[in-house]
Amino acid sequence: MGLPYAAAYAQSPSTLAGRTIQLTISSGSFPFASSGAYRFLPSALDSTYAIVPISGSISASTGTHTYTKTGTNTATLSLSDAISGALTANCTFSTASSGSYVLTRVGGGSQSGTFFLYSGTSPTSIAGYTITVTITSGASPFATDGSYRFLPAASGNTYNVVGIVGVANSSGTYSYTRIPTAAGYISYDDSVTGPGFTSQLSCDSATSGTVFLTKSSGGGYQTGLFTMVPPAPPSINTPPQSQTVGVGNNVTFSVAASGVGTLSYQWRKNSSTIGGATGSSYTINNVQTGDAGSFDVIVSNIGGSTTSGAATLTVVPPPSITTPPASQTVVAGRGLYLTVSASGTAPLSYQWRKNGVNITGATSGSYSVIGVQASHAGSYEVVVSNSGGSVTSAPPAVLTISLPQPGTVSAWGRNDFGQTAVPANLSRVLAVTAGHSHTVALKDDGTLFAWGSNSEGQVTIPAAAQSGVMAVAAGYYHTVALKTGGSVVAWGRNVEGQVTVPAAAQSGVVAVAAGGYHALALKGDGTIVAWGRADSGQTTVPVAAQSGVAAIAAGEYHSIALKTSGAVVAWGHNGFGQSTVPASASGGVVAIGAGGYHTTALKADGVVVAWGDNLDGQTSVPTAAQSGVVAIAVGHIHNLALKNNGTLVVWGLSGNGQTNVPSGLAGVLAISAGAYHSVAVTSAPLLATSKTGGSLTLLWPDTSGGFRVESALNLSPPVTWSTEPGSLQTNGGSISIVVPVSATRKFYRLAKP
């Protein structure tokens, strides 16, 4: 019978090393010896199955007991064909997981019952486990250190926790934790009195049970219940944070974690492991766009691992400048407007600089100056920045300030008082101003020339204004002049006190304006002095215009001020909304003008804005005046805009021809608008040259008559200009003069007598 039975079960070897064997003893003879080989039989007959070798004492009492082979040498369930036969090292046991058994010792004795083989594998570390013991009884005191044993029952072999320090001496519930990663395992000892404990155990039911806690030396025991809780994986206290950095910068991701035992780290990018990134922080130097991605970190300990939330690295390249600011030549007194076009990740910030020094408050995509002067000349650049870095415009935009060039005067429109009949020999004019029915010109030598209606003495220039004048403004029937020393002189109608200059305007003035029947003076400290007719509040300067003013203008019954911030303030008559400043004029304005019942402003970008009375279309700005405008002039019911190419755009009431620009008018330098007439200063024609032998021919168009040729030996001030002798010839659309060529260098110009 043995051989057939053996053949039925003999298949491939099945190791039991480290498995837990639980025996329920129902009968048997005792005691057994403390060591030997024991056999498990499927029944009380036939061949036996044995565990080879189990060392240590076998329980001598009935009940359920558990044994584990923890060593790493061979320990297999083996088959013997005879009860007294030799035990083989390998066998296949189809019913090895459970069954009835007869446990026999080679030297005699037997037990019978049932067995069960647990499936756990060895070793199983419990390093870091929290072991909770509820002590219900026992002797005390214990020593404060040693090795203690946990038993499934109050007798039999024991499970031990190695290296727990400090065991309680009284009843209650206590927790012990084995933290180091070295020894720290539940272990099995085959002998209650054995000398040592192994460091490994496979025990499926080891996480809870009955405790029989004994000290390995010194005696004493306690009983109760125990549970073992695995150590928790780490906790992420502060996960890595998303960051946005610029190309070329360094970036560091950090994590703060806590947990049992030693923590280890592994950083990942886009879920892929980063080689060598095993610290609590991870740094990328000299970041490039390819470094962008999602970063997380796996933090591990003896209890497991925890993955942080992902942190996104956004790599931002610095902006790029698509259109840098351009160099400009601006006439003194006019507005400057520099602009830059840039692209890049928003938001973009700007910082304008002059000659390498930051300009305070110049932090937008454009930079404007109201009324440039010689001190504004220089090199301008803008630094455009974002979170990725910055870029500086190049080459620098060079601002050249040119002085107003003298020219000749053209006038058109209503002429009932000769206000458009320009005197024949008037030349070298820098600026003009037009009143209701009179016109005044300022020459480059600081003298004035006035013509038109003199009903109120407005063209009778007083002695105080016959020299040293730097600016002039014409009201309806009065004229106001600003002297180079900063004092004001006024003449003409004085019924409303408009030519009675107050003491505050007799020094420190930098600009003047004349309205219908009142006058304004702008002081160097940015304050305004106003006098004359006041029935509409036009001379009551509001708080908003009592400081920080850069320019002024006066209409018939209202006044306006341009702040250094580029905002417009208006006050006085508002029957047509002329004093209600629209949002479009709340900033970025570089020049202003006031008419009868409307107001006009020039934006830094060359766009004209107008508001107020529009009965005759005076506030309907034409398309041609919505770009490239450098100066404006406002009449009673019409407007003039000077383009950057020297041409004019005119709109509004045209009943007197005031909007009919003379054909061919070009090279305009300055403009003004009266009640019903318009005035412009135009540049002298350009000279062309042709050399033949020892003669030089100078030519200019015959459309510009009344000029003579003057020469100078140098252009260092003071320049002495002399009239060139010789007769003028008209031929083929040109006027010419022939002058001899000599070894002495000469400069030539056209001038009117």
GROMACS .gro file of N, CA and C in nm, residues 135 137-142 148 154 211-215 219-223:
model
   57
  135ILE      N    1  -0.219   4.500   2.939
  135ILE     CA    2  -0.179   4.407   3.045
  135ILE      C    3  -0.296   4.385   3.140
  137SER      N    4  -0.287   4.104   3.383
  137SER     CA    5  -0.239   4.046   3.508
  137SER      C    6  -0.090   4.020   3.495
  138GLY      N    7  -0.027   3.985   3.607
  138GLY     CA    8   0.113   3.948   3.600
  138GLY      C    9   0.192   4.002   3.716
  139ALA      N   10   0.312   3.945   3.728
  139ALA     CA   11   0.402   3.986   3.835
  139ALA      C   12   0.487   4.103   3.790
  140SER      N   13   0.526   4.188   3.883
  140SER     CA   14   0.611   4.304   3.856
  140SER      C   15   0.696   4.329   3.979
  141PRO      N   16   0.800   4.405   3.979
  141PRO     CA   17   0.838   4.486   3.861
  141PRO      C   18   0.923   4.410   3.763
  142PHE      N   19   0.925   4.460   3.641
  142PHE     CA   20   1.017   4.413   3.540
  142PHE      C   21   1.136   4.507   3.535
  148TYR      N   22   1.118   4.056   2.520
  148TYR     CA   23   0.991   4.008   2.574
  148TYR      C   24   0.920   3.925   2.471
  154ALA      N   25  -0.118   3.106   2.688
  154ALA     CA   26  -0.040   3.123   2.810
  154ALA      C   27   0.069   3.020   2.823
  211VAL      N   28  -0.135   3.769   2.477
  211VAL     CA   29   0.003   3.794   2.511
  211VAL      C   30   0.041   3.719   2.639
  212PHE      N   31   0.156   3.657   2.632
  212PHE     CA   32   0.220   3.605   2.752
  212PHE      C   33   0.358   3.667   2.751
  213LEU      N   34   0.375   3.773   2.829
  213LEU     CA   35   0.494   3.857   2.820
  213LEU      C   36   0.590   3.816   2.929
  214THR      N   37   0.704   3.759   2.890
  214THR     CA   38   0.804   3.717   2.988
  214THR      C   39   0.935   3.788   2.959
  215LYS      N   40   1.010   3.811   3.066
  215LYS     CA   41   1.141   3.871   3.050
  215LYS      C   42   1.241   3.758   3.027
  219GLY      N   43   1.323   3.653   3.539
  219GLY     CA   44   1.191   3.603   3.573
  219GLY      C   45   1.083   3.707   3.560
  220GLY      N   46   0.962   3.663   3.591
  220GLY     CA   47   0.847   3.751   3.584
  220GLY      C   48   0.773   3.739   3.454
  221TYR      N   49   0.646   3.768   3.459
  221TYR     CA   50   0.566   3.762   3.338
  221TYR      C   51   0.445   3.853   3.355
  222GLN      N   52   0.382   3.878   3.242
  222GLN     CA   53   0.255   3.949   3.240
  222GLN      C   54   0.170   3.885   3.132
  223THR      N   55   0.041   3.896   3.147
  223THR     CA   56  -0.049   3.842   3.046
  223THR      C   57  -0.147   3.949   3.004
   0.00000   0.00000   0.00000
